[in-house]
CSV table of N, CA and C in Angstrom, one decimal:
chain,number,residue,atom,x,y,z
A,10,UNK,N,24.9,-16.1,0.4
A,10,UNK,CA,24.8,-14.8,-0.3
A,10,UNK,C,23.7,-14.9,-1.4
A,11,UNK,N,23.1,-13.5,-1.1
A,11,UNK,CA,21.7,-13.6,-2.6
A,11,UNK,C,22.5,-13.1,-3.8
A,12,UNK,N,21.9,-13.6,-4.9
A,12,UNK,CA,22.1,-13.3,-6.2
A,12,UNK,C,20.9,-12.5,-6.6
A,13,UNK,N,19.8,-13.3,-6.1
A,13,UNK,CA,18.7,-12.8,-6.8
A,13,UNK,C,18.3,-11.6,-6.1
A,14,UNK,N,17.6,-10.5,-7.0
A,14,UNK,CA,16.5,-9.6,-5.8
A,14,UNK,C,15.6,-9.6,-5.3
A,15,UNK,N,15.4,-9.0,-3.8
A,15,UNK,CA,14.2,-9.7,-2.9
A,15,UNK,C,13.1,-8.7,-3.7
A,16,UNK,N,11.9,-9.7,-4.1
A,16,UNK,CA,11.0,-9.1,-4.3
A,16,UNK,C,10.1,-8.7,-3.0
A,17,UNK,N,9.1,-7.9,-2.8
A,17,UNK,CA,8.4,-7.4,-1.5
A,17,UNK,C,7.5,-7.9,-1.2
A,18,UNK,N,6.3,-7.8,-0.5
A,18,UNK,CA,5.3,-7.8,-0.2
A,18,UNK,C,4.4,-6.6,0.3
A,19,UNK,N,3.8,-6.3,-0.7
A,19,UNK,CA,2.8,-5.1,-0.2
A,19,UNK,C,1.1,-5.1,0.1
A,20,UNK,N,0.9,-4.1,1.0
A,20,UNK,CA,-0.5,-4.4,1.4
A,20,UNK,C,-1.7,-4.0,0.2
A,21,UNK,N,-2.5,-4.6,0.3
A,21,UNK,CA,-3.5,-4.6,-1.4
A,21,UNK,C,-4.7,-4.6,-0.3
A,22,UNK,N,-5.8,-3.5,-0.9
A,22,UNK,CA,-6.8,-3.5,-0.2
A,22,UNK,C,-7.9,-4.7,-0.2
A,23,UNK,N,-7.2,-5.5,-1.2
A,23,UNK,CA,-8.3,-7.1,-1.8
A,23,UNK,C,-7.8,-7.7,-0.4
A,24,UNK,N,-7.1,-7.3,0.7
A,24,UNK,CA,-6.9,-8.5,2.1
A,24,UNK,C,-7.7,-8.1,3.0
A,25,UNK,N,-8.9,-6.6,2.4
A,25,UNK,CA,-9.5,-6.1,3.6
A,25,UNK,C,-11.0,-7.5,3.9
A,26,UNK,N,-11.1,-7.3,5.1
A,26,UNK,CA,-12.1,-8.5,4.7
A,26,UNK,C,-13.2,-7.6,6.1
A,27,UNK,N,-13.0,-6.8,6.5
A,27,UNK,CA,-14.2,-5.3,7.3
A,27,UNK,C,-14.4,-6.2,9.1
A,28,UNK,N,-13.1,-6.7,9.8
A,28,UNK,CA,-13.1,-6.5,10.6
A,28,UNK,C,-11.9,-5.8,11.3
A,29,UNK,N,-12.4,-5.0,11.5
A,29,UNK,CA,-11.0,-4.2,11.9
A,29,UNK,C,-10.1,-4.4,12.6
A,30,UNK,N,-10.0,-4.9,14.1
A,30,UNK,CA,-8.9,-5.4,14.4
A,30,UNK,C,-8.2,-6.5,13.5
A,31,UNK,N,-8.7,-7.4,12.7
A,31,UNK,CA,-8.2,-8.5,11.9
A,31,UNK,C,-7.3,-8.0,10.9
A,32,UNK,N,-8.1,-7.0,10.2
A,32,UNK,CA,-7.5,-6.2,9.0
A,32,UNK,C,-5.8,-5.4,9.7
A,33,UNK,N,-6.2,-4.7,10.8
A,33,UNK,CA,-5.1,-4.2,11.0
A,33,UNK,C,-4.1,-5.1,11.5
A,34,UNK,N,-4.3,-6.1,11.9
A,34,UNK,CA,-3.1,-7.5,12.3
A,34,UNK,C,-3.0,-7.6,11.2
A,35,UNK,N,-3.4,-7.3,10.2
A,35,UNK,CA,-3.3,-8.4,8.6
A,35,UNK,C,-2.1,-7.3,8.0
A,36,UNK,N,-2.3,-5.6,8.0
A,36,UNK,CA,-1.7,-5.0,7.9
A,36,UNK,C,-0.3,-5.1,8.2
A,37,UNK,N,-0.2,-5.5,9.4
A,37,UNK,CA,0.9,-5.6,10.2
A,37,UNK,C,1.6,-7.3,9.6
A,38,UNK,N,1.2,-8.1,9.8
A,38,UNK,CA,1.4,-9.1,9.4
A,38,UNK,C,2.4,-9.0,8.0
A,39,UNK,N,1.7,-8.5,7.0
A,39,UNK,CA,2.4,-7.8,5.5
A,39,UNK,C,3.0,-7.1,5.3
A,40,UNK,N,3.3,-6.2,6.4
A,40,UNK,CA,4.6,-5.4,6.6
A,40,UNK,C,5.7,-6.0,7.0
A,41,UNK,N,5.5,-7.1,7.8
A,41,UNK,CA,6.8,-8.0,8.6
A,41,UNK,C,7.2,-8.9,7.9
A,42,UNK,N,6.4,-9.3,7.1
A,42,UNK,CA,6.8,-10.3,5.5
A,42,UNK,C,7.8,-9.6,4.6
A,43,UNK,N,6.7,-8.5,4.7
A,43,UNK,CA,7.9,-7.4,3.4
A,43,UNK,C,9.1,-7.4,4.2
A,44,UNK,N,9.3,-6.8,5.4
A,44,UNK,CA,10.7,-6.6,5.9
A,44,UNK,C,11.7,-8.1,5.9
A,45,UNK,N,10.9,-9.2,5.7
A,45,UNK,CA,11.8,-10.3,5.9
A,45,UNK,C,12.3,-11.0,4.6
A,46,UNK,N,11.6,-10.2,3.3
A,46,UNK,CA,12.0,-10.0,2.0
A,46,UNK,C,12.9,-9.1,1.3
A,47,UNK,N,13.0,-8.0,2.3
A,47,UNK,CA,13.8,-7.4,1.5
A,47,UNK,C,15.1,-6.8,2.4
A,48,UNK,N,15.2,-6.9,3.7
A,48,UNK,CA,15.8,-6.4,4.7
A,48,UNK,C,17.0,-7.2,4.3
A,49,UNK,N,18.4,-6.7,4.6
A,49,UNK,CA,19.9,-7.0,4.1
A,49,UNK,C,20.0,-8.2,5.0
A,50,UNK,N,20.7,-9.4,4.9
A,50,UNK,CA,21.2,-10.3,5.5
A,50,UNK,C,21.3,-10.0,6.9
A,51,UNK,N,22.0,-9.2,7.2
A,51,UNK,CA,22.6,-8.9,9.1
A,51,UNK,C,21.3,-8.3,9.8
A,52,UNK,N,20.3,-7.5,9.1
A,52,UNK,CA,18.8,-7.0,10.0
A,52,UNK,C,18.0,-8.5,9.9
A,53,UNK,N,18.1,-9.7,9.5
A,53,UNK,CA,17.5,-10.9,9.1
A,53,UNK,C,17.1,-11.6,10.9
A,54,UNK,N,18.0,-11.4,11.8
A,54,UNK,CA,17.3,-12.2,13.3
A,54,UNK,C,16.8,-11.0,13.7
A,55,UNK,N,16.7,-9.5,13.5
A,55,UNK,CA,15.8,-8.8,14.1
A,55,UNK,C,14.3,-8.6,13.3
A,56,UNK,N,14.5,-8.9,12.4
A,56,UNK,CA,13.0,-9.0,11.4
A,56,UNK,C,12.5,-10.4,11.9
A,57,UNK,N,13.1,-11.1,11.8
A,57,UNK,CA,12.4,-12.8,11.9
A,57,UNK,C,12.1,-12.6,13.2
A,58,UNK,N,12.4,-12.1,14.3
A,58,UNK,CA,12.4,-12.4,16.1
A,58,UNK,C,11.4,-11.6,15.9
A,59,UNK,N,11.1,-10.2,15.3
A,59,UNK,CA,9.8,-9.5,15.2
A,59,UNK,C,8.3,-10.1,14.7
A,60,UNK,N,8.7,-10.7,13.6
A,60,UNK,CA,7.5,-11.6,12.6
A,60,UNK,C,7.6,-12.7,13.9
A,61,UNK,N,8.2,-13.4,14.5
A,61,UNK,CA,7.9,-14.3,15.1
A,61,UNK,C,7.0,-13.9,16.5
A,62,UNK,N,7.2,-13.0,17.3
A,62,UNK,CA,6.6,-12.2,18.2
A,62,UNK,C,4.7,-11.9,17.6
A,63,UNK,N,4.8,-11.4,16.2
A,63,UNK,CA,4.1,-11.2,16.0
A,63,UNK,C,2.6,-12.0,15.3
A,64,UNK,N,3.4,-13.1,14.8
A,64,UNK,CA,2.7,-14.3,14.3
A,64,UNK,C,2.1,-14.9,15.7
A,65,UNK,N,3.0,-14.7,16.7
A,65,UNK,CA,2.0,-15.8,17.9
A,65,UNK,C,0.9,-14.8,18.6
A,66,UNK,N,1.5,-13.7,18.5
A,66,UNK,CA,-0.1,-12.7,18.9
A,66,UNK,C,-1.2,-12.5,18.1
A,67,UNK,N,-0.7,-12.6,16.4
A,67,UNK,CA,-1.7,-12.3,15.7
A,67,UNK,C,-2.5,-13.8,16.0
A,68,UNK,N,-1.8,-14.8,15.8
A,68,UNK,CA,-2.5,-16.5,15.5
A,68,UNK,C,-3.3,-16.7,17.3
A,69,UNK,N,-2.9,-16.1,18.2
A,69,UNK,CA,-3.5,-16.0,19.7
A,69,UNK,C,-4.5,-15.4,19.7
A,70,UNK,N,-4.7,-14.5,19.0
A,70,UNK,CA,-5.9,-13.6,18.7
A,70,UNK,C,-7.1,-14.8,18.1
A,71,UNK,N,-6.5,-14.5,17.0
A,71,UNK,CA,-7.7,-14.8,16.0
A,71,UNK,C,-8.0,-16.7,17.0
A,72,UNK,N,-6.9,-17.2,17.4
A,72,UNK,CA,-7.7,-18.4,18.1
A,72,UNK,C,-8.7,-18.2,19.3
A,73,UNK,N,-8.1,-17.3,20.3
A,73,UNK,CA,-9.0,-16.7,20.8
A,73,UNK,C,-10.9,-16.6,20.5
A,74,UNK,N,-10.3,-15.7,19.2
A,74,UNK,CA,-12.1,-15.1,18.9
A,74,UNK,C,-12.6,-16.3,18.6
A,75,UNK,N,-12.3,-17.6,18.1
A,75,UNK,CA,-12.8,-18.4,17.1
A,75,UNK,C,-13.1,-19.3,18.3
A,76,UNK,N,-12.2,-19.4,19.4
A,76,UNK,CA,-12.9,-19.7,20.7
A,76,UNK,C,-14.4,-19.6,21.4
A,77,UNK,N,-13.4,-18.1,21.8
A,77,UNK,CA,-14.9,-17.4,22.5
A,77,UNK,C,-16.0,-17.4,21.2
A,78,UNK,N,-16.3,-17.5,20.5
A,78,UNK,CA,-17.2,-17.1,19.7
A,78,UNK,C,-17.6,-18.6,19.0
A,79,UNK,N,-17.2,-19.6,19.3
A,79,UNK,CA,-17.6,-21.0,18.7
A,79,UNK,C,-18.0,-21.3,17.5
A,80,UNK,N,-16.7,-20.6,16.7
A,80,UNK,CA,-16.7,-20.4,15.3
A,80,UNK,C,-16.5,-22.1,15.1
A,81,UNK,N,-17.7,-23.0,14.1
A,81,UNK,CA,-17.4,-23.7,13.7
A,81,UNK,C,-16.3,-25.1,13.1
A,82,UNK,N,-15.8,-24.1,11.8
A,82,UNK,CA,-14.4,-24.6,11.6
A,82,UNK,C,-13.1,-24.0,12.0
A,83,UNK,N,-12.8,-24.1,13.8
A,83,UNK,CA,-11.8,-23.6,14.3
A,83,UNK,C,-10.6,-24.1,14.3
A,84,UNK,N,-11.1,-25.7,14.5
A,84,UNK,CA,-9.7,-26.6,14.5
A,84,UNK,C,-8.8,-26.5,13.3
A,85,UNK,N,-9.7,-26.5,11.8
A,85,UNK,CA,-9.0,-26.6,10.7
A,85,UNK,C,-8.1,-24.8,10.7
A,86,UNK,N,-7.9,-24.0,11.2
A,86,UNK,CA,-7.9,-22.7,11.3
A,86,UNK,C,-6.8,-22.8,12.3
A,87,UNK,N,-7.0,-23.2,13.5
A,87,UNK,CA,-6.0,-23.3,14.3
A,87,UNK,C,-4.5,-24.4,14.3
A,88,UNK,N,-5.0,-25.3,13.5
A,88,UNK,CA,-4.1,-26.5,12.7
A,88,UNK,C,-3.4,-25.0,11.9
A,89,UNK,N,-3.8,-24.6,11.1
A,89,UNK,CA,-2.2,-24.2,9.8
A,89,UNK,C,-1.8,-22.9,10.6
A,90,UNK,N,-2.8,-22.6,11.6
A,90,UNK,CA,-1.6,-21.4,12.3
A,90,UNK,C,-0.7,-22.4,13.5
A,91,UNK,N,-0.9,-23.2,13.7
A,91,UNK,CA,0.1,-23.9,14.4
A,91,UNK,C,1.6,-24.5,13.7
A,92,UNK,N,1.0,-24.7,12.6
A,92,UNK,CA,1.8,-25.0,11.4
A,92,UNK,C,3.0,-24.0,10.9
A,93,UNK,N,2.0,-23.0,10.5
A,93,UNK,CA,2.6,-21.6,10.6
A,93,UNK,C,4.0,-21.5,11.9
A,94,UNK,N,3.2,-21.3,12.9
A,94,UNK,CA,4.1,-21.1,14.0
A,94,UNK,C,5.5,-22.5,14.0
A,95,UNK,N,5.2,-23.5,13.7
A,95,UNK,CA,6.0,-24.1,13.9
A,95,UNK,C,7.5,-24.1,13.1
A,96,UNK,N,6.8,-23.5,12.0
A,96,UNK,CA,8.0,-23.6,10.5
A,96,UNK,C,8.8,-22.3,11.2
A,97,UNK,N,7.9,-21.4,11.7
A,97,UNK,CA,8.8,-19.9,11.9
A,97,UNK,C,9.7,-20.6,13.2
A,98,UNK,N,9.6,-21.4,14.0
A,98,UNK,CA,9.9,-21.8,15.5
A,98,UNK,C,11.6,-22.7,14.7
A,99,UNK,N,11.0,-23.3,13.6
A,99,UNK,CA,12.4,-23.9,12.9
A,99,UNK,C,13.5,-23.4,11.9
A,100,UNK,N,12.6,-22.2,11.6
A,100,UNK,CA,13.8,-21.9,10.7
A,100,UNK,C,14.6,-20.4,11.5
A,101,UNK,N,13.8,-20.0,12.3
A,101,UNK,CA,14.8,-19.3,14.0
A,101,UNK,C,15.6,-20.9,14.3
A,102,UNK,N,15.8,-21.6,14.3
A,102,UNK,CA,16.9,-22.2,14.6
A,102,UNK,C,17.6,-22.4,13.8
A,103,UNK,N,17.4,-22.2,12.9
A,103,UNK,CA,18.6,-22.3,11.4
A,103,UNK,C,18.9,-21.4,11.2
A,104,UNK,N,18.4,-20.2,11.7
A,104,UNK,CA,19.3,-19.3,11.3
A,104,UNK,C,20.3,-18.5,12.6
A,105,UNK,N,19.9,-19.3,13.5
A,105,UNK,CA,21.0,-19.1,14.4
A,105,UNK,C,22.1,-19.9,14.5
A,106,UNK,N,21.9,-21.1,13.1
A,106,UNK,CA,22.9,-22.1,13.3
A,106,UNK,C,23.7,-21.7,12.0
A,107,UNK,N,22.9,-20.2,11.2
A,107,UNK,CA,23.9,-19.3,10.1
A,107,UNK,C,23.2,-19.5,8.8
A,108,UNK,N,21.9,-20.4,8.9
A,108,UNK,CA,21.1,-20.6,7.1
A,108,UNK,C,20.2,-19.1,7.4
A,109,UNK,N,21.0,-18.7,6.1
A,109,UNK,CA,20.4,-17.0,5.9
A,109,UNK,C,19.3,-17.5,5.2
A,110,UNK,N,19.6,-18.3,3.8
A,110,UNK,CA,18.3,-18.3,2.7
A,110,UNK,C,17.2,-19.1,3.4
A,111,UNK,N,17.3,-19.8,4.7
A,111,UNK,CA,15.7,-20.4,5.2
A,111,UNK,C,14.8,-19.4,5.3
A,112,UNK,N,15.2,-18.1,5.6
A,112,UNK,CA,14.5,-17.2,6.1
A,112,UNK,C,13.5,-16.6,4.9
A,113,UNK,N,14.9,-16.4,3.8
A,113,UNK,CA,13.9,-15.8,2.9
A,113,UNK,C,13.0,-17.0,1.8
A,114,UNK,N,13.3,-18.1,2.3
A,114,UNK,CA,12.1,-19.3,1.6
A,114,UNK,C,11.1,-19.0,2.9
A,115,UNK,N,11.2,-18.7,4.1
A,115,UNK,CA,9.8,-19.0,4.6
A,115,UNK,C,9.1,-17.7,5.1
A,116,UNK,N,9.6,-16.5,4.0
A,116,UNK,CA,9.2,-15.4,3.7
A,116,UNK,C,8.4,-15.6,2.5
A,117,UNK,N,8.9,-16.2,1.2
A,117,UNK,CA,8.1,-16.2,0.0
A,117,UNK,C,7.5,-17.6,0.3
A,118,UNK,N,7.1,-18.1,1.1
A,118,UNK,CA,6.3,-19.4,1.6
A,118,UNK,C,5.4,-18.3,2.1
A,119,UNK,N,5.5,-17.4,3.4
A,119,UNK,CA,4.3,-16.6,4.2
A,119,UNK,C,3.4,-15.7,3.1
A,120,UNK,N,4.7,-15.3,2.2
A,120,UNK,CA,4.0,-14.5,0.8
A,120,UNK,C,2.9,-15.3,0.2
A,121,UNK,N,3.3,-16.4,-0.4
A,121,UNK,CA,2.5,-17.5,-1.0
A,121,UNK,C,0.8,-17.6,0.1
A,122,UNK,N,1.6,-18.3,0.7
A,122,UNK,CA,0.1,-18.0,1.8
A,122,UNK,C,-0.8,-17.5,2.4
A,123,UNK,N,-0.4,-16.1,2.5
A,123,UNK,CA,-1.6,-15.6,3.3
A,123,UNK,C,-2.6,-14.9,2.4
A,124,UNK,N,-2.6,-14.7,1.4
A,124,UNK,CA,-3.8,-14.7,0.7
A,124,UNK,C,-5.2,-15.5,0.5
A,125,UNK,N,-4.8,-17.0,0.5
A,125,UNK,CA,-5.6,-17.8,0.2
A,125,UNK,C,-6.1,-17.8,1.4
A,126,UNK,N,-5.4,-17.9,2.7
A,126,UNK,CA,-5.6,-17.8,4.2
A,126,UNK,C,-6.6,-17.2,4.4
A,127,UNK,N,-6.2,-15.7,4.1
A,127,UNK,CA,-6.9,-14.2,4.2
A,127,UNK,C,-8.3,-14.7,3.3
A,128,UNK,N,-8.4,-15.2,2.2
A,128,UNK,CA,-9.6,-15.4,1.2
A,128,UNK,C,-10.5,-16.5,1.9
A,129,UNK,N,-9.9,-17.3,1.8
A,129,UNK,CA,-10.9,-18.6,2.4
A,129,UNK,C,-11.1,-18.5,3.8
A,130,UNK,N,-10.1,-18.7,5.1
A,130,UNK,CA,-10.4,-19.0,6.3
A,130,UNK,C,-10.2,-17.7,7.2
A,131,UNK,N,-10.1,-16.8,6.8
A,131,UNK,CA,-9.9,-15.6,7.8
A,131,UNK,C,-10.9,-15.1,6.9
A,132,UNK,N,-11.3,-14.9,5.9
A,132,UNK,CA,-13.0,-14.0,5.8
A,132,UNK,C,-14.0,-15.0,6.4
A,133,UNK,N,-13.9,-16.2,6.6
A,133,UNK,CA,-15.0,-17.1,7.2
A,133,UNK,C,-15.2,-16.6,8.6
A,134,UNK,N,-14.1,-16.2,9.3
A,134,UNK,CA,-14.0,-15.7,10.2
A,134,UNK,C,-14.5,-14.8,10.6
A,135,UNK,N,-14.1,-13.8,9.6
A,135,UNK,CA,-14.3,-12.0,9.8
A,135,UNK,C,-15.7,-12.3,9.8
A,136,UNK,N,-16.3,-12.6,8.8
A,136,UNK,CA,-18.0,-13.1,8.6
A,136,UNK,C,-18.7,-13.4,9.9
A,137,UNK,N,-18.3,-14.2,10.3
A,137,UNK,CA,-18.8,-15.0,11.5
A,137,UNK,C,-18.8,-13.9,12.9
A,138,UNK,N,-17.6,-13.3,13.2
A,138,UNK,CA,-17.4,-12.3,14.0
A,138,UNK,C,-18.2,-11.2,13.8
A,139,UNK,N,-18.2,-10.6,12.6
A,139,UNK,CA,-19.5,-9.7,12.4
A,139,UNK,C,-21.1,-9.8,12.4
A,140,UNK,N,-21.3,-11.2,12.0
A,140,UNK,CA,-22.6,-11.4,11.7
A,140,UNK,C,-22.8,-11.9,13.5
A,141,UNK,N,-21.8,-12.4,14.4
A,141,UNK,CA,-22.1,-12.2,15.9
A,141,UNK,C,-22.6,-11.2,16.3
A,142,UNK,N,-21.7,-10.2,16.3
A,142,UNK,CA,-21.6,-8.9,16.7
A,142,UNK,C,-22.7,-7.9,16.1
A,143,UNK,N,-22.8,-7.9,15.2
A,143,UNK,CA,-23.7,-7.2,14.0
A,143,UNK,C,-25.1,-7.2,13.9
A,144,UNK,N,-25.1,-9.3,13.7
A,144,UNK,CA,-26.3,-9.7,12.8
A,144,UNK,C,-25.9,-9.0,11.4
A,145,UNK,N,-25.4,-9.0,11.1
A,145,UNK,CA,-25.1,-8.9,9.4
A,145,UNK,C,-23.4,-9.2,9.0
A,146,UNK,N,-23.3,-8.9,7.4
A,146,UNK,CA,-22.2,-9.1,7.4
A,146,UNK,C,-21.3,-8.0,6.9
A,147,UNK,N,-19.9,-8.4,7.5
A,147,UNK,CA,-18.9,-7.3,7.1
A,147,UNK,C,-19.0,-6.5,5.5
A,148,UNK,N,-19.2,-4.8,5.7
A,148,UNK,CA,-18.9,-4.1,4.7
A,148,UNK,C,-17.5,-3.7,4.4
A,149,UNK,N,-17.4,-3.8,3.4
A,149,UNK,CA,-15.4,-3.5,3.3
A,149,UNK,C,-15.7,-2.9,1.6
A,150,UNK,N,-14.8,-1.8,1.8
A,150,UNK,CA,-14.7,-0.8,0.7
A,150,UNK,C,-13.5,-0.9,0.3
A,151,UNK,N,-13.1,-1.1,-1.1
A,151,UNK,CA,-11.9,-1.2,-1.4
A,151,UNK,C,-11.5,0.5,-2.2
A,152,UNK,N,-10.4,0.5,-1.9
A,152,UNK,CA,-9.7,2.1,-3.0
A,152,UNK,C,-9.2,1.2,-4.1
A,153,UNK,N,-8.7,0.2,-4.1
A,153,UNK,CA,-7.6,0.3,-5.5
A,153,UNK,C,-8.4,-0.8,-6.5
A,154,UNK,N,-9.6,-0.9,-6.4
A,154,UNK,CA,-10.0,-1.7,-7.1
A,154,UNK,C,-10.1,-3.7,-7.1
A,155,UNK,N,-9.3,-3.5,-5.8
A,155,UNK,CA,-9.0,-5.2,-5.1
A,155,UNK,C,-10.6,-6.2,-5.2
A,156,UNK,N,-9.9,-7.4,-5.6
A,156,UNK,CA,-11.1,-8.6,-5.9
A,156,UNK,C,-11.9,-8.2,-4.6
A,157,UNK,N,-13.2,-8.3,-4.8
A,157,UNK,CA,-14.2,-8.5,-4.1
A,157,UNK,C,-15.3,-10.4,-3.9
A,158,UNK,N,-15.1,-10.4,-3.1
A,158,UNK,CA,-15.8,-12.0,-2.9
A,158,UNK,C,-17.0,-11.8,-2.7
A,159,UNK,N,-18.0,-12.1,-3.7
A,159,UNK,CA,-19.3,-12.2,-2.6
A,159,UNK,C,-19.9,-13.3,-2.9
């Protein structure tokens, strides 16, 4: 049982990094975090079985492009989304074995991380994919004022 209150996760335009399909997985991705932060105990295996669905399509993607596209540093990229996948692959079995709070540690674990993710190895990415596609690099406009990397 929680004592504490779930804090959320909301989408911040500082995760746009101006590839669009990526951005809108990324969207999606921070919505299914939020729901796994704040969703009541008993919606907790239909949130997690969704984020789990969803993490192997998003991390199938982006390994994909980093594929086809012979992005560099892929391996280091495809290592923490396997990583990723694997923690979610374990803590679905704990919580079918009844540990409610694994869920919401490797909710504010997903929280903790995908920023730095999104900052460092998925804008290397976005970059790479555009300046493919482009010859230049991703423009991204922020509304709320969100950190800008250049």
């Amino acid at each position: 049982m929680h004592t504490e209150a779930h804090t959320g996760f909301e989408w911040e335009d500082r995760y746009l990094l101006g590839y669009r399909a990526m951005d809108d997985t990324h969207r999606e991705f921070v919505d299914l975090v939020n729901a796994l932060l704040t969703v009541p105990d008993n919606g907790l295996p239909a949130a997690l079985q969704a984020f789990a669905q969803h993490a192997e399509a998003h991390f199938a993607q982006e390994n994909a492009w980093m594929l086809t596209e012979d992005f560099p540093p892929r391996d280091c990229h495809i290592d923490e989304h396997n990583k990723v996948l694997a923690s979610v692959h374990d803590v679905q079995q704990l919580l079918a074995e009844g540990d409610v709070d694994i869920v919401r540690e490797l909710a504010k674990a997903l929280r903790d991380w995908f920023p730095e993710h999104a900052d460092y190895m998925d804008s290397a990415l976005s970059t790479w994919l555009v300046k493919r596609a482009h010859a230049g690099r991703p423009l991204v406009f922020r509304r709320d004022g969100g950190k800008s990397k250049e």
